[in-house]
Each structure stands twice: as C-alpha cells, then as structure tokens.
Amino acid sequence: GQSLEQPSEVTAVEGAIVQINCTYQTSGFYGLSWYQQHDGGAPTFLSYNALDGLEETGRFSSFLSRSDSYGYLLLQELQMKDSASYFCAVKDTDKLIFGTGTRLQVFP
Amino acid sequence: NAGVMQNPRHLVRRRGQEARLRCSPMKGHSHVYWYRQLPEEGLKFMVYLQKENIIDESGMPKERFSAEFPKEGPSILRIQQVVRGDSAAYFCASSPQDRSGTQYFGPGTRLLVL
C-alpha cells in the first residue's frame, strides 16, 4: 500500500523552530513536496526535494533522505501566521500522494 | 498572472442532482489534476488530464464521476446523482509539465449535498 506518516499536531511559540517529520512508503517516488494549508484555504506549495539533502527557502527548509524514505520541513523564526496544516506529498509519476497533515499551532 | 481558477467556490446540491465543477489552469499550464479533501483529512488524488486526454483516472470512483479537459475551455469534474458522501472540498491543480514536482492549487469548490 501507499502511506505517509506525519505527526498529527505540533505546538510552538513565536520565534521558535519547529521540525515536521514525514516518513513514506509508496510504490513510486519522484520527489517529496510540502504544502501549507490554512483553514478553509487552498494548499500552497512550499518546497520540493527530488534529491537527497537540504533545500532552503527563506524561513523554511526541507530535507530528504531517499535511502531512509524520510523527509522533514523545518520552520524557523515562527510567526503567528504560520499556524496552519502542513502536508508532505510524494510525487508518484503524475500524481501527488498526500500525508494526513500536521496541524501547527503557534502561540504568542 | 492569474493563478488556478475554480468555480463555483461553494455549491449546494440535493441528493440525486448533478454537480459540475470547473477549473481553469494557470496560463501556460497544460496539465490538470483533481483532488478531493474530506474534513480533517489530506487530499486524495482523483484524476490527471491533459488537453482532450485523460492520463490517469485511478483515483476516480468508477460510477457517477467523470472529468474532461476540452481543447477549448476549462476542465470539468462532473458528479451525477450526488449522495451525501460526496460532500467535500474539491481542489484542482495545474502544472506546466508532467513529472513536475510543483503543482499549483486553486481555491477549491466546497460541495455540500443535502
């Protein structure tokens, strides 16, 4: 079967650093994406890793280890507006297979 | 530079009616994907289309659901004889090429079946 595991919820305070892990087991793998979704909103693309290593985009970084079937999203200098759900998604040929999402709550 | 557009944003139907959801991809994008999201869950792939072709419909229910992406006009996801279990958010995404790691999502259509 196909499965992606993420923690269901993470809490942190403003200014802190948070890491959201994702382990996957899929029949195909082209890369790992991360999306942010606010309540009632659309998923917004954050990052994509096709190769092992760390990709940095501003306050957000994403890491991939294909040999471990593992990746993570690192959010630094947390802000209140970062409170949202975060989904990892495996690119399997033409489609995205999404995890169940991690709800991040940032407190003042 | 308009993003992915979907309409309607909200749709209410009674059981047995038809629902028709529209999606216009980003300019220059020729690949369209439809996903369904139930409350508190992740998105589930339904179908992948290019102009006039269905490439992958492995996530589409075999009955009542159909999708098209005509040469001219938006992509349409059609649900016939809707049931309460069809209530969900339906998101369309587009990408400029297949095998691209980046799909850009529209605002979604929230379907409520009474």
PDB file of C-alpha atoms in Angstrom:
ATOM      1  CA  GLY A   1       0.000   0.000   0.000  1.00  0.00           C
ATOM      2  CA  GLN A   2       0.888   3.658  -0.017  1.00  0.00           C
ATOM      3  CA  SER A   3       1.303   5.555   3.225  1.00  0.00           C
ATOM      4  CA  LEU A   4       2.813   8.765   4.516  1.00  0.00           C
ATOM      5  CA  GLU A   5       3.192   9.305   8.239  1.00  0.00           C
ATOM      6  CA  GLN A   6       3.270  12.726   9.887  1.00  0.00           C
ATOM      7  CA  PRO A   7       2.631  13.840  13.468  1.00  0.00           C
ATOM      8  CA  SER A   8      -0.967  14.975  13.799  1.00  0.00           C
ATOM      9  CA  GLU A   9      -0.247  18.118  15.780  1.00  0.00           C
ATOM     10  CA  VAL A  10       2.672  20.299  16.830  1.00  0.00           C
ATOM     11  CA  THR A  11       2.652  23.383  19.060  1.00  0.00           C
ATOM     12  CA  ALA A  12       5.319  26.056  19.465  1.00  0.00           C
ATOM     13  CA  VAL A  13       5.761  29.693  20.469  1.00  0.00           C
ATOM     14  CA  GLU A  14       6.563  32.674  18.297  1.00  0.00           C
ATOM     15  CA  GLY A  15      10.225  32.881  17.345  1.00  0.00           C
ATOM     16  CA  ALA A  16      10.859  29.180  17.928  1.00  0.00           C
ATOM     17  CA  ILE A  17      11.988  26.495  15.463  1.00  0.00           C
ATOM     18  CA  VAL A  18       9.795  23.535  14.547  1.00  0.00           C
ATOM     19  CA  GLN A  19      10.567  20.381  12.576  1.00  0.00           C
ATOM     20  CA  ILE A  20       7.767  18.337  10.991  1.00  0.00           C
ATOM     21  CA  ASN A  21       8.812  14.834  10.006  1.00  0.00           C
ATOM     22  CA  CYS A  22       7.424  12.685   7.222  1.00  0.00           C
ATOM     23  CA  THR A  23       8.112   9.033   6.514  1.00  0.00           C
ATOM     24  CA  TYR A  24       6.711   7.428   3.420  1.00  0.00           C
ATOM     25  CA  GLN A  25       6.108   4.081   1.819  1.00  0.00           C
ATOM     26  CA  THR A  26       4.958   4.326  -1.782  1.00  0.00           C
ATOM     27  CA  SER A  27       5.207   2.204  -4.905  1.00  0.00           C
ATOM     28  CA  GLY A  28       6.780   5.028  -6.893  1.00  0.00           C
ATOM     29  CA  PHE A  29       8.860   8.045  -5.902  1.00  0.00           C
ATOM     30  CA  TYR A  30       9.963  11.066  -7.883  1.00  0.00           C
ATOM     31  CA  GLY A  31      10.269  13.531  -5.023  1.00  0.00           C
ATOM     32  CA  LEU A  32       8.793  14.929  -1.818  1.00  0.00           C
ATOM     33  CA  SER A  33       6.764  18.129  -1.692  1.00  0.00           C
ATOM     34  CA  TRP A  34       5.490  20.200   1.208  1.00  0.00           C
ATOM     35  CA  TYR A  35       2.293  22.227   1.208  1.00  0.00           C
ATOM     36  CA  GLN A  36       0.774  24.665   3.701  1.00  0.00           C
ATOM     37  CA  GLN A  37      -2.984  24.925   4.114  1.00  0.00           C
ATOM     38  CA  HIS A  38      -4.830  27.413   6.280  1.00  0.00           C
ATOM     39  CA  ASP A  39      -8.324  26.508   7.463  1.00  0.00           C
ATOM     40  CA  GLY A  40     -10.746  26.882   4.578  1.00  0.00           C
ATOM     41  CA  GLY A  41      -7.932  27.682   2.176  1.00  0.00           C
ATOM     42  CA  ALA A  42      -6.108  26.026  -0.685  1.00  0.00           C
ATOM     43  CA  PRO A  43      -2.845  24.108  -0.361  1.00  0.00           C
ATOM     44  CA  THR A  44       0.087  26.415  -1.040  1.00  0.00           C
ATOM     45  CA  PHE A  45       3.328  24.993  -2.404  1.00  0.00           C
ATOM     46  CA  LEU A  46       6.311  25.389  -0.072  1.00  0.00           C
ATOM     47  CA  SER A  47       9.117  23.168  -1.364  1.00  0.00           C
ATOM     48  CA  TYR A  48      10.088  20.148  -3.432  1.00  0.00           C
ATOM     49  CA  ASN A  49      13.028  17.782  -2.951  1.00  0.00           C
ATOM     50  CA  ALA A  50      13.877  15.367  -5.745  1.00  0.00           C
ATOM     51  CA  LEU A  51      17.393  14.675  -4.479  1.00  0.00           C
ATOM     52  CA  ASP A  52      18.834  13.975  -1.041  1.00  0.00           C
ATOM     53  CA  GLY A  53      19.804  16.962   1.008  1.00  0.00           C
ATOM     54  CA  LEU A  54      18.554  20.253   2.318  1.00  0.00           C
ATOM     55  CA  GLU A  55      16.696  22.920   0.355  1.00  0.00           C
ATOM     56  CA  GLU A  56      16.375  26.350   1.959  1.00  0.00           C
ATOM     57  CA  THR A  57      13.792  28.972   1.084  1.00  0.00           C
ATOM     58  CA  GLY A  58      13.739  31.869   3.492  1.00  0.00           C
ATOM     59  CA  ARG A  59      12.489  30.776   6.917  1.00  0.00           C
ATOM     60  CA  PHE A  60      11.530  27.329   5.581  1.00  0.00           C
ATOM     61  CA  SER A  61      13.874  24.447   4.793  1.00  0.00           C
ATOM     62  CA  SER A  62      13.107  20.938   3.594  1.00  0.00           C
ATOM     63  CA  PHE A  63      15.240  17.823   3.822  1.00  0.00           C
ATOM     64  CA  LEU A  64      15.086  14.476   2.052  1.00  0.00           C
ATOM     65  CA  SER A  65      16.799  11.129   2.586  1.00  0.00           C
ATOM     66  CA  ARG A  66      15.616   8.705  -0.067  1.00  0.00           C
ATOM     67  CA  SER A  67      17.509   5.772   1.461  1.00  0.00           C
ATOM     68  CA  ASP A  68      15.560   6.282   4.719  1.00  0.00           C
ATOM     69  CA  SER A  69      12.258   7.162   2.993  1.00  0.00           C
ATOM     70  CA  TYR A  70      12.219  10.213   5.233  1.00  0.00           C
ATOM     71  CA  GLY A  71      11.965  13.943   4.976  1.00  0.00           C
ATOM     72  CA  TYR A  72      11.251  16.925   7.146  1.00  0.00           C
ATOM     73  CA  LEU A  73      10.122  20.518   6.957  1.00  0.00           C
ATOM     74  CA  LEU A  74      11.931  22.988   9.201  1.00  0.00           C
ATOM     75  CA  LEU A  75      10.246  26.261  10.079  1.00  0.00           C
ATOM     76  CA  GLN A  76      12.387  28.925  11.737  1.00  0.00           C
ATOM     77  CA  GLU A  77      11.518  32.206  13.455  1.00  0.00           C
ATOM     78  CA  LEU A  78       7.927  31.098  13.793  1.00  0.00           C
ATOM     79  CA  GLN A  79       5.203  33.697  13.336  1.00  0.00           C
ATOM     80  CA  MET A  80       1.548  33.572  14.292  1.00  0.00           C
ATOM     81  CA  LYS A  81       0.610  33.416  10.616  1.00  0.00           C
ATOM     82  CA  ASP A  82       2.457  30.081  10.343  1.00  0.00           C
ATOM     83  CA  SER A  83      -0.401  28.434  12.259  1.00  0.00           C
ATOM     84  CA  ALA A  84      -1.815  26.083   9.618  1.00  0.00           C
ATOM     85  CA  SER A  85      -1.780  22.468   8.477  1.00  0.00           C
ATOM     86  CA  TYR A  86       1.309  21.186   6.726  1.00  0.00           C
ATOM     87  CA  PHE A  87       1.210  18.256   4.321  1.00  0.00           C
ATOM     88  CA  CYS A  88       4.014  16.213   2.888  1.00  0.00           C
ATOM     89  CA  ALA A  89       3.250  14.691  -0.504  1.00  0.00           C
ATOM     90  CA  VAL A  90       5.111  12.122  -2.576  1.00  0.00           C
ATOM     91  CA  LYS A  91       5.267  12.699  -6.309  1.00  0.00           C
ATOM     92  CA  ASP A  92       4.433   9.307  -7.807  1.00  0.00           C
ATOM     93  CA  THR A  93       4.653   9.518 -11.613  1.00  0.00           C
ATOM     94  CA  ASP A  94       1.928  12.024 -12.370  1.00  0.00           C
ATOM     95  CA  LYS A  95       0.086  12.377  -9.083  1.00  0.00           C
ATOM     96  CA  LEU A  96       0.722  13.597  -5.553  1.00  0.00           C
ATOM     97  CA  ILE A  97       0.065  11.259  -2.645  1.00  0.00           C
ATOM     98  CA  PHE A  98      -0.606  13.326   0.456  1.00  0.00           C
ATOM     99  CA  GLY A  99       0.028  12.604   4.095  1.00  0.00           C
ATOM    100  CA  THR A 100      -2.685  13.183   6.653  1.00  0.00           C
ATOM    101  CA  GLY A 101      -1.249  16.542   7.643  1.00  0.00           C
ATOM    102  CA  THR A 102       0.292  18.143  10.709  1.00  0.00           C
ATOM    103  CA  ARG A 103      -1.603  20.931  12.400  1.00  0.00           C
ATOM    104  CA  LEU A 104       0.839  23.559  13.693  1.00  0.00           C
ATOM    105  CA  GLN A 105      -0.323  25.963  16.370  1.00  0.00           C
ATOM    106  CA  VAL A 106       1.906  28.926  17.146  1.00  0.00           C
ATOM    107  CA  PHE A 107       1.324  30.687  20.450  1.00  0.00           C
ATOM    108  CA  PRO A 108       2.437  34.203  21.407  1.00  0.00           C
TER     109      PRO A 108
ATOM    110  CA  ASN B   1      -0.601  36.442 -13.755  1.00  0.00           C
ATOM    111  CA  ALA B   2      -3.788  34.719 -12.669  1.00  0.00           C
ATOM    112  CA  GLY B   3      -3.473  31.552 -10.671  1.00  0.00           C
ATOM    113  CA  VAL B   4      -5.599  28.446 -10.943  1.00  0.00           C
ATOM    114  CA  MET B   5      -9.253  29.417 -11.003  1.00  0.00           C
ATOM    115  CA  GLN B   6     -12.130  27.304  -9.825  1.00  0.00           C
ATOM    116  CA  ASN B   7     -15.835  27.936  -9.802  1.00  0.00           C
ATOM    117  CA  PRO B   8     -18.135  27.856  -8.122  1.00  0.00           C
ATOM    118  CA  ARG B   9     -16.417  28.299  -4.760  1.00  0.00           C
ATOM    119  CA  HIS B  10     -19.406  26.844  -2.951  1.00  0.00           C
ATOM    120  CA  LEU B  11     -22.042  24.515  -4.352  1.00  0.00           C
ATOM    121  CA  VAL B  12     -25.115  23.110  -2.639  1.00  0.00           C
ATOM    122  CA  ARG B  13     -26.966  20.200  -4.198  1.00  0.00           C
ATOM    123  CA  ARG B  14     -29.739  17.889  -3.117  1.00  0.00           C
ATOM    124  CA  ARG B  15     -29.285  14.159  -3.304  1.00  0.00           C
ATOM    125  CA  GLY B  16     -29.757  12.901  -6.840  1.00  0.00           C
ATOM    126  CA  GLN B  17     -28.805  16.160  -8.551  1.00  0.00           C
ATOM    127  CA  GLU B  18     -25.741  16.751 -10.685  1.00  0.00           C
ATOM    128  CA  ALA B  19     -22.706  18.787  -9.637  1.00  0.00           C
ATOM    129  CA  ARG B  20     -20.454  20.400 -12.211  1.00  0.00           C
ATOM    130  CA  LEU B  21     -17.130  21.851 -11.046  1.00  0.00           C
ATOM    131  CA  ARG B  22     -14.908  23.962 -13.296  1.00  0.00           C
ATOM    132  CA  CYS B  23     -11.179  24.583 -13.285  1.00  0.00           C
ATOM    133  CA  SER B  24      -9.066  26.892 -15.408  1.00  0.00           C
ATOM    134  CA  PRO B  25      -5.333  26.142 -15.077  1.00  0.00           C
ATOM    135  CA  MET B  26      -2.634  28.745 -14.764  1.00  0.00           C
ATOM    136  CA  LYS B  27      -1.613  30.382 -18.022  1.00  0.00           C
ATOM    137  CA  GLY B  28       0.861  28.179 -19.847  1.00  0.00           C
ATOM    138  CA  HIS B  29      -0.081  25.058 -17.885  1.00  0.00           C
ATOM    139  CA  SER B  30      -1.442  22.130 -19.841  1.00  0.00           C
ATOM    140  CA  HIS B  31      -1.697  19.537 -17.084  1.00  0.00           C
ATOM    141  CA  VAL B  32      -4.655  19.458 -14.710  1.00  0.00           C
ATOM    142  CA  TYR B  33      -5.200  17.349 -11.598  1.00  0.00           C
ATOM    143  CA  TRP B  34      -8.292  16.937  -9.432  1.00  0.00           C
ATOM    144  CA  TYR B  35      -8.138  16.098  -5.729  1.00  0.00           C
ATOM    145  CA  ARG B  36     -10.805  15.586  -3.084  1.00  0.00           C
ATOM    146  CA  GLN B  37     -10.419  16.519   0.572  1.00  0.00           C
ATOM    147  CA  LEU B  38     -12.717  15.375   3.355  1.00  0.00           C
ATOM    148  CA  PRO B  39     -12.746  17.378   6.612  1.00  0.00           C
ATOM    149  CA  GLU B  40      -9.634  16.892   8.739  1.00  0.00           C
ATOM    150  CA  GLU B  41      -8.013  14.694   6.079  1.00  0.00           C
ATOM    151  CA  GLY B  42      -5.347  15.006   3.412  1.00  0.00           C
ATOM    152  CA  LEU B  43      -6.064  15.419  -0.258  1.00  0.00           C
ATOM    153  CA  LYS B  44      -6.812  12.317  -2.317  1.00  0.00           C
ATOM    154  CA  PHE B  45      -5.877  12.160  -5.989  1.00  0.00           C
ATOM    155  CA  MET B  46      -8.755  11.614  -8.372  1.00  0.00           C
ATOM    156  CA  VAL B  47      -7.709  12.224 -11.980  1.00  0.00           C
ATOM    157  CA  TYR B  48      -4.957  13.696 -14.157  1.00  0.00           C
ATOM    158  CA  LEU B  49      -5.770  15.217 -17.537  1.00  0.00           C
ATOM    159  CA  GLN B  50      -4.064  16.917 -20.420  1.00  0.00           C
ATOM    160  CA  LYS B  51      -5.917  18.707 -23.187  1.00  0.00           C
ATOM    161  CA  GLU B  52      -8.508  16.274 -24.605  1.00  0.00           C
ATOM    162  CA  ASN B  53      -6.924  13.313 -22.803  1.00  0.00           C
ATOM    163  CA  ILE B  54      -7.424  11.522 -19.511  1.00  0.00           C
ATOM    164  CA  ILE B  55      -3.967  10.327 -18.485  1.00  0.00           C
ATOM    165  CA  ASP B  56      -4.643   8.752 -15.095  1.00  0.00           C
ATOM    166  CA  GLU B  57      -8.062   8.237 -13.513  1.00  0.00           C
ATOM    167  CA  SER B  58      -7.005   5.659 -10.954  1.00  0.00           C
ATOM    168  CA  GLY B  59      -8.420   7.712  -8.077  1.00  0.00           C
ATOM    169  CA  MET B  60     -11.777   8.365  -9.634  1.00  0.00           C
ATOM    170  CA  PRO B  61     -14.817   6.403  -8.433  1.00  0.00           C
ATOM    171  CA  LYS B  62     -15.979   4.117 -11.217  1.00  0.00           C
ATOM    172  CA  GLU B  63     -19.566   5.327 -11.163  1.00  0.00           C
ATOM    173  CA  ARG B  64     -21.158   8.781 -11.256  1.00  0.00           C
ATOM    174  CA  PHE B  65     -17.852  10.680 -11.607  1.00  0.00           C
ATOM    175  CA  SER B  66     -16.354  11.900 -14.864  1.00  0.00           C
ATOM    176  CA  ALA B  67     -13.808  14.503 -15.901  1.00  0.00           C
ATOM    177  CA  GLU B  68     -12.827  16.234 -19.088  1.00  0.00           C
ATOM    178  CA  PHE B  69     -10.386  18.870 -20.287  1.00  0.00           C
ATOM    179  CA  PRO B  70     -11.534  20.011 -23.724  1.00  0.00           C
ATOM    180  CA  LYS B  71      -9.379  21.708 -26.310  1.00  0.00           C
ATOM    181  CA  GLU B  72     -11.083  24.983 -25.503  1.00  0.00           C
ATOM    182  CA  GLY B  73     -12.384  25.964 -22.081  1.00  0.00           C
ATOM    183  CA  PRO B  74     -11.918  24.810 -18.526  1.00  0.00           C
ATOM    184  CA  SER B  75     -11.559  21.331 -17.136  1.00  0.00           C
ATOM    185  CA  ILE B  76     -14.815  19.997 -15.708  1.00  0.00           C
ATOM    186  CA  LEU B  77     -15.384  17.471 -12.956  1.00  0.00           C
ATOM    187  CA  ARG B  78     -18.909  16.125 -13.123  1.00  0.00           C
ATOM    188  CA  ILE B  79     -20.667  14.214 -10.377  1.00  0.00           C
ATOM    189  CA  GLN B  80     -24.001  12.680 -11.293  1.00  0.00           C
ATOM    190  CA  GLN B  81     -26.713  11.696  -8.809  1.00  0.00           C
ATOM    191  CA  VAL B  82     -24.823  13.135  -5.862  1.00  0.00           C
ATOM    192  CA  VAL B  83     -25.019  11.485  -2.443  1.00  0.00           C
ATOM    193  CA  ARG B  84     -24.228  12.920   0.991  1.00  0.00           C
ATOM    194  CA  GLY B  85     -20.844  11.181   0.973  1.00  0.00           C
ATOM    195  CA  ASP B  86     -19.797  13.355  -1.978  1.00  0.00           C
ATOM    196  CA  SER B  87     -19.738  16.401   0.324  1.00  0.00           C
ATOM    197  CA  ALA B  88     -16.122  17.529   0.356  1.00  0.00           C
ATOM    198  CA  ALA B  89     -13.731  20.157  -0.931  1.00  0.00           C
ATOM    199  CA  TYR B  90     -12.633  19.508  -4.498  1.00  0.00           C
ATOM    200  CA  PHE B  91      -9.329  21.061  -5.494  1.00  0.00           C
ATOM    201  CA  CYS B  92      -7.893  21.450  -8.937  1.00  0.00           C
ATOM    202  CA  ALA B  93      -4.156  21.836  -9.516  1.00  0.00           C
ATOM    203  CA  SER B  94      -2.103  22.559 -12.609  1.00  0.00           C
ATOM    204  CA  SER B  95       1.498  22.170 -13.648  1.00  0.00           C
ATOM    205  CA  PRO B  96       3.449  23.220 -16.720  1.00  0.00           C
ATOM    206  CA  GLN B  97       4.710  19.727 -17.495  1.00  0.00           C
ATOM    207  CA  ASP B  98       4.216  16.213 -16.266  1.00  0.00           C
ATOM    208  CA  ARG B  99       6.665  14.761 -13.778  1.00  0.00           C
ATOM    209  CA  SER B 100       6.985  18.290 -12.372  1.00  0.00           C
ATOM    210  CA  GLY B 101       7.305  18.346  -8.621  1.00  0.00           C
ATOM    211  CA  THR B 102       5.276  21.509  -8.377  1.00  0.00           C
ATOM    212  CA  GLN B 103       1.521  21.608  -8.665  1.00  0.00           C
ATOM    213  CA  TYR B 104      -0.328  24.854  -8.054  1.00  0.00           C
ATOM    214  CA  PHE B 105      -3.726  24.577  -6.448  1.00  0.00           C
ATOM    215  CA  GLY B 106      -6.892  26.543  -6.999  1.00  0.00           C
ATOM    216  CA  PRO B 107      -9.092  27.816  -4.157  1.00  0.00           C
ATOM    217  CA  GLY B 108     -11.316  24.749  -4.306  1.00  0.00           C
ATOM    218  CA  THR B 109     -15.038  24.100  -4.611  1.00  0.00           C
ATOM    219  CA  ARG B 110     -16.838  23.217  -1.390  1.00  0.00           C
ATOM    220  CA  LEU B 111     -19.653  20.842  -2.292  1.00  0.00           C
ATOM    221  CA  LEU B 112     -22.430  20.284   0.199  1.00  0.00           C
ATOM    222  CA  VAL B 113     -25.032  17.634  -0.534  1.00  0.00           C
ATOM    223  CA  LEU B 114     -28.243  17.976   1.443  1.00  0.00           C
TER     224      LEU B 114
END
